[in-house]
PDB file of C-alpha atoms in Angstrom:
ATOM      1  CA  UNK A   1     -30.091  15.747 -76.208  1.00 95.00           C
ATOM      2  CA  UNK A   2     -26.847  17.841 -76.570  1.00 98.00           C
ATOM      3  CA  UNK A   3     -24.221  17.032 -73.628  1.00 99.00           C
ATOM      4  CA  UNK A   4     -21.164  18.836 -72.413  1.00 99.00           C
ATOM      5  CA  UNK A   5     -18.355  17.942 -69.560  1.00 99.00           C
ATOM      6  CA  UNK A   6     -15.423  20.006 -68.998  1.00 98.00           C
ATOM      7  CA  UNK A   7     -12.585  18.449 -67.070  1.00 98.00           C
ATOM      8  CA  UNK A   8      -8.813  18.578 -67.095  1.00 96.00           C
ATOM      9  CA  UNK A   9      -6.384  16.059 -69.219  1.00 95.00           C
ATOM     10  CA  UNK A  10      -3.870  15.320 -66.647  1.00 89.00           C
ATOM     11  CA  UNK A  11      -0.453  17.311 -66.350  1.00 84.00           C
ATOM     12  CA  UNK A  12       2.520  16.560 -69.215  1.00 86.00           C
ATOM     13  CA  UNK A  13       5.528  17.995 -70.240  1.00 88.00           C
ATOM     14  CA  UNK A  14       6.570  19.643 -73.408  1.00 93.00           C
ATOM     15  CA  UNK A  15       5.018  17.510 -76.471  1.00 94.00           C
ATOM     16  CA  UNK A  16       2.609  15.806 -78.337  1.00 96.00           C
ATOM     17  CA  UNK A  17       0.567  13.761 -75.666  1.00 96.00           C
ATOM     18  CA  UNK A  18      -1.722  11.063 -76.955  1.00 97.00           C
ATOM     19  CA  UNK A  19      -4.870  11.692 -74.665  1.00 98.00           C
ATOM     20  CA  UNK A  20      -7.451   9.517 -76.695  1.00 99.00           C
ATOM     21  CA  UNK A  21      -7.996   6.955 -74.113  1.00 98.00           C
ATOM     22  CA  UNK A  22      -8.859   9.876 -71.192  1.00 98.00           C
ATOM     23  CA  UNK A  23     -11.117  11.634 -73.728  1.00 99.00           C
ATOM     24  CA  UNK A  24     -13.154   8.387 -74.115  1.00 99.00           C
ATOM     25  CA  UNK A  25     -13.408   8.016 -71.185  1.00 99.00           C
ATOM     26  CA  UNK A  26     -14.553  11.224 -69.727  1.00 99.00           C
ATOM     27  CA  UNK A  27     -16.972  11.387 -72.865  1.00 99.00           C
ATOM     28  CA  UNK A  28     -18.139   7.945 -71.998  1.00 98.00           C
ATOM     29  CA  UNK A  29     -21.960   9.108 -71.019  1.00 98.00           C
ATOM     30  CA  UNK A  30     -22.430  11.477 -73.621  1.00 99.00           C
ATOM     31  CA  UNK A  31     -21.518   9.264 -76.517  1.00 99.00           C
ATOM     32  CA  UNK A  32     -23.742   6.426 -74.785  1.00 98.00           C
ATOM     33  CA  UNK A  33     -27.126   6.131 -77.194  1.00 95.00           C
ATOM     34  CA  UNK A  34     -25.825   8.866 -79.843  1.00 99.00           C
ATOM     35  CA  UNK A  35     -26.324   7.174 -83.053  1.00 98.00           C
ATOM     36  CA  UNK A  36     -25.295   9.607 -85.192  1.00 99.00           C
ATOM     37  CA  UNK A  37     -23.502  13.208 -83.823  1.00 99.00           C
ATOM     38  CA  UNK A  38     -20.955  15.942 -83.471  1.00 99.00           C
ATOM     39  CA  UNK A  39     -18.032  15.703 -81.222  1.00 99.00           C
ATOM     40  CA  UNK A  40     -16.067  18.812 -80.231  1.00 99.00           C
ATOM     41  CA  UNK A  41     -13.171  18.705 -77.863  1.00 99.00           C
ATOM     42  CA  UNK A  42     -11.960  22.705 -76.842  1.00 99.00           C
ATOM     43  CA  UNK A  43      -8.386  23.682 -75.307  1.00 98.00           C
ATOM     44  CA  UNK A  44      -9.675  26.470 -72.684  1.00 96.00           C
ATOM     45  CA  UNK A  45      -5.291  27.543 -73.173  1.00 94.00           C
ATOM     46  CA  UNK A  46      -3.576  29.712 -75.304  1.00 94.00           C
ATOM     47  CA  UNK A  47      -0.605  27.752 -75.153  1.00 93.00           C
ATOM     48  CA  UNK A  48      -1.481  24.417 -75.689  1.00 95.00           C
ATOM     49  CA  UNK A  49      -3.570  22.210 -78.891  1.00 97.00           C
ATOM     50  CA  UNK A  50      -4.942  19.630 -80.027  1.00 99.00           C
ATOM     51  CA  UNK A  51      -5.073  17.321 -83.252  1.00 99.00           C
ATOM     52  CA  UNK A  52      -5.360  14.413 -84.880  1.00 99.00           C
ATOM     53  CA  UNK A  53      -2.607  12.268 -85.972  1.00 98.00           C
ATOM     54  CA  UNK A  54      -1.167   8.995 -86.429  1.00 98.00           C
ATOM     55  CA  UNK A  55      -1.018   7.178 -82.836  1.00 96.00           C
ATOM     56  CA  UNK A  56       0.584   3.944 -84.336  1.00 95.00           C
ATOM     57  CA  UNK A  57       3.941   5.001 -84.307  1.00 96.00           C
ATOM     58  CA  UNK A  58       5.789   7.421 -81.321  1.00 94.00           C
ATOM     59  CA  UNK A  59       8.200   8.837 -83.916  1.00 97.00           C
ATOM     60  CA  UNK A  60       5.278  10.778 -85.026  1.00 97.00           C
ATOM     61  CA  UNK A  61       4.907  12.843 -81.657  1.00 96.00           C
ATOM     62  CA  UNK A  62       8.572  13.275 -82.032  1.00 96.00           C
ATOM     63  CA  UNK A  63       8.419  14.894 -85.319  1.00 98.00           C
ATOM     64  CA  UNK A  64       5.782  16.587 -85.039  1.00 97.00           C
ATOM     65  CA  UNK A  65       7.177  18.747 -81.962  1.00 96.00           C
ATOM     66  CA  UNK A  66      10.798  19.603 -83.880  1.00 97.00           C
ATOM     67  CA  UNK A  67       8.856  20.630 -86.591  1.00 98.00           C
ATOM     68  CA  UNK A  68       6.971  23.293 -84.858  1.00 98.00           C
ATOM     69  CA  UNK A  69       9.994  24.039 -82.575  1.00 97.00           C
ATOM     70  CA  UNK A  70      11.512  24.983 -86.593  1.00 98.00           C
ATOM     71  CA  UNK A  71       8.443  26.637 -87.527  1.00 98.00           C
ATOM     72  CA  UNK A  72       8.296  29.156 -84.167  1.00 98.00           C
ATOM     73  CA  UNK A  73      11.627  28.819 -82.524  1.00 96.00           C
ATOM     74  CA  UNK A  74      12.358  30.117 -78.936  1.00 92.00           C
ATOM     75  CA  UNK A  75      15.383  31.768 -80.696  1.00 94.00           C
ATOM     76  CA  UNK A  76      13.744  34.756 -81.995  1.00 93.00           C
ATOM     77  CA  UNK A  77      13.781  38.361 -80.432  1.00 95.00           C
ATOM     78  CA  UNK A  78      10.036  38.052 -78.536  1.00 96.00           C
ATOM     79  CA  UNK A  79       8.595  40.496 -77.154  1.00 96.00           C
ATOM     80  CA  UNK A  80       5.996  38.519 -75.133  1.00 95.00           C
ATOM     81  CA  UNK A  81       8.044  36.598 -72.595  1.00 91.00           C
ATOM     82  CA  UNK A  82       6.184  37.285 -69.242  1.00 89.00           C
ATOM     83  CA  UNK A  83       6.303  33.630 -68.467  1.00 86.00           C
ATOM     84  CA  UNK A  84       9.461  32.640 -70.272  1.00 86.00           C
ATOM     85  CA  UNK A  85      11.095  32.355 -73.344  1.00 88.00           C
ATOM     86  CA  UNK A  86       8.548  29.772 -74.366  1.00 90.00           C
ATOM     87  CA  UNK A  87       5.602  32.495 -73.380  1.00 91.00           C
ATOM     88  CA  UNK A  88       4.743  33.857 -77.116  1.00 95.00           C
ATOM     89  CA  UNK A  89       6.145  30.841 -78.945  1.00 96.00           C
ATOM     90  CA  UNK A  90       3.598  28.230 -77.312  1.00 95.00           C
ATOM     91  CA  UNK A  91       1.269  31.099 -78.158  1.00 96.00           C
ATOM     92  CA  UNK A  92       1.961  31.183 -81.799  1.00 98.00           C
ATOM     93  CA  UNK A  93       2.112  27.069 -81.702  1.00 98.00           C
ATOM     94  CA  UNK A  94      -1.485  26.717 -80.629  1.00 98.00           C
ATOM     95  CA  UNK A  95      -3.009  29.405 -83.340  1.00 98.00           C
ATOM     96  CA  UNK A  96      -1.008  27.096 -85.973  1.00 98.00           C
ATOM     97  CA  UNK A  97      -2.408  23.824 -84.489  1.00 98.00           C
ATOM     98  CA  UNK A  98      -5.183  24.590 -83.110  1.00 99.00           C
ATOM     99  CA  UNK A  99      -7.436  24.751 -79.883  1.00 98.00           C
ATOM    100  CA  UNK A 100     -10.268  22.369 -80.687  1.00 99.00           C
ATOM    101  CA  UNK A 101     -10.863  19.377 -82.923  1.00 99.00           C
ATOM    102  CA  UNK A 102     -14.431  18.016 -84.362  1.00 99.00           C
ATOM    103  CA  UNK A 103     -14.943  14.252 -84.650  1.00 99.00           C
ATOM    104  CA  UNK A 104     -17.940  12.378 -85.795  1.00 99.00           C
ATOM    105  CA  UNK A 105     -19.753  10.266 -83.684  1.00 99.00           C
ATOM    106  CA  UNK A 106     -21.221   6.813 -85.042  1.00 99.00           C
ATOM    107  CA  UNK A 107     -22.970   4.166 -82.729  1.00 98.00           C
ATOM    108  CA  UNK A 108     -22.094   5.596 -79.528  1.00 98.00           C
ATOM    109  CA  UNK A 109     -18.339   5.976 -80.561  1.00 99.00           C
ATOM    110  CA  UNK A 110     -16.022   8.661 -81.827  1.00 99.00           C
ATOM    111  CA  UNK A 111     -15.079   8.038 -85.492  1.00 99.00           C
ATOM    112  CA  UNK A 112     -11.538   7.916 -86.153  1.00 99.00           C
ATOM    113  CA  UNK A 113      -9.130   6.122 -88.724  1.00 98.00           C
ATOM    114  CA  UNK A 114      -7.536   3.051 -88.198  1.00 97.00           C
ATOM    115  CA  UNK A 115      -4.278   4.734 -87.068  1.00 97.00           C
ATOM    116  CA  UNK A 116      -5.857   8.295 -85.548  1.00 98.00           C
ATOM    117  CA  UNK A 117      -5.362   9.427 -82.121  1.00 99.00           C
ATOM    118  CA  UNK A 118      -6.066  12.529 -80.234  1.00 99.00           C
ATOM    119  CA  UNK A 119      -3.082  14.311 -79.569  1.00 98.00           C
ATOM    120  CA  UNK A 120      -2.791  17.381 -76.439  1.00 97.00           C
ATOM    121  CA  UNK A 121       0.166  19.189 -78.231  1.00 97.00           C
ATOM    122  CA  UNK A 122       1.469  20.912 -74.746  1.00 95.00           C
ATOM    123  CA  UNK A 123       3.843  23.939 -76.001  1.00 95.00           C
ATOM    124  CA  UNK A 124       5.096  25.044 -72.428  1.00 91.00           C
ATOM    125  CA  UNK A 125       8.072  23.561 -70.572  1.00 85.00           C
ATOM    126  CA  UNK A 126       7.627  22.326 -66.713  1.00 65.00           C
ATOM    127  CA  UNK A 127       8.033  25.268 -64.476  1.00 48.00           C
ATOM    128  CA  UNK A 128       6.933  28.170 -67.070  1.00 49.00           C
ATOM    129  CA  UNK A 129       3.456  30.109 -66.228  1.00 53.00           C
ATOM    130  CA  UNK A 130       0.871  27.428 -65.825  1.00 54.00           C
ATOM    131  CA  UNK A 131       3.052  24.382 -66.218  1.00 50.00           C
ATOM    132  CA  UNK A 132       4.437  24.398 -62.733  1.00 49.00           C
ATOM    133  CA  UNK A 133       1.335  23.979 -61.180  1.00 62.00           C
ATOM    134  CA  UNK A 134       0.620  20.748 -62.608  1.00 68.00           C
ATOM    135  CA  UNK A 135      -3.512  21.025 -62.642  1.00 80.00           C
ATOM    136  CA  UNK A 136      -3.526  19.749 -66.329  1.00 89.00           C
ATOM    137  CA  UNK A 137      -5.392  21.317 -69.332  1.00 94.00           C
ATOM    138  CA  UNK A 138      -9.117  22.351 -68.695  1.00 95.00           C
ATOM    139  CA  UNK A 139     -10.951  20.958 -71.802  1.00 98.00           C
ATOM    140  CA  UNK A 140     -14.755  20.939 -72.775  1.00 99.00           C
ATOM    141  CA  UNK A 141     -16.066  18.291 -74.809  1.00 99.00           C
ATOM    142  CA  UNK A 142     -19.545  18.954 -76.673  1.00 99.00           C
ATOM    143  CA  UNK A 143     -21.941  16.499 -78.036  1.00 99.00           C
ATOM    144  CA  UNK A 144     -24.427  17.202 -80.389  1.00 99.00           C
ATOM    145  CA  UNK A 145     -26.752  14.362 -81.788  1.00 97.00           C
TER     146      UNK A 145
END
């Protein structure tokens, strides 16, 4: 039977936020009994990601956020800057990470590698647009078996 729960991952700063422990266990009744199956978590924000990535070592958050702060720096002449000068860059960030990841699902758990996490990759500094309301990032998690 497919399942789907949409709920918030709780309020962070600018970064790369390893959220695999509140995904798990938000998702906990719909991966119960799924022996086999399709796990989809969606960002419902344009300015904030997800992925998967190595969750042994913090560096890796670290360099994964100055990279993309090289890639699409605040520097540039935007346009789009309604909400700040982080308004079209955390816009531009999530199209080049992406809003939604797909996981398999084996014996009731999601299937990652030894050293894979799920990562929120939050683009927008505190106080900017959303961000100063600290509601956290709406997310909906899908399960097909």
């Amino acid at each position: 039977m497919p399942w789907q729960k949409t709920f918030r991952l709780p309020y962070q700063t600018k970064g790369m936020h390893l959220v695999t422990r509140e995904v798990v266990r938000e998702c906990e009744e719909g991966l119960r009994g799924v022996d086999v199956g399709i796990f989809t978590l969606n960002c419902m924000h344009t300015s904030a990601g997800l992925t998967v990535n190595e969750n042994a070592d913090p560096s890796v958050r670290t360099d994964m956020d100055m990279a993309l702060d090289k890639i699409v720096p605040e520097s540039f002449p935007w346009e789009h800057t309604d909400e700040g000068p982080d308004d079209s860059v955390s816009h531009l960030k999530t199209s080049l990470v992406g809003n939604s990841i797909t996981l398999p699902i084996s014996k009731g758990k999601l299937v990652l590698g030894t050293w894979q996490g799920i990562y929120l990759a939050e683009f927008r500094y505190s106080g900017n647009g959303w961000a100063g309301k600290g509601e956290g990032r709406k997310v909906v998690a899908t399960i097909l078996p």
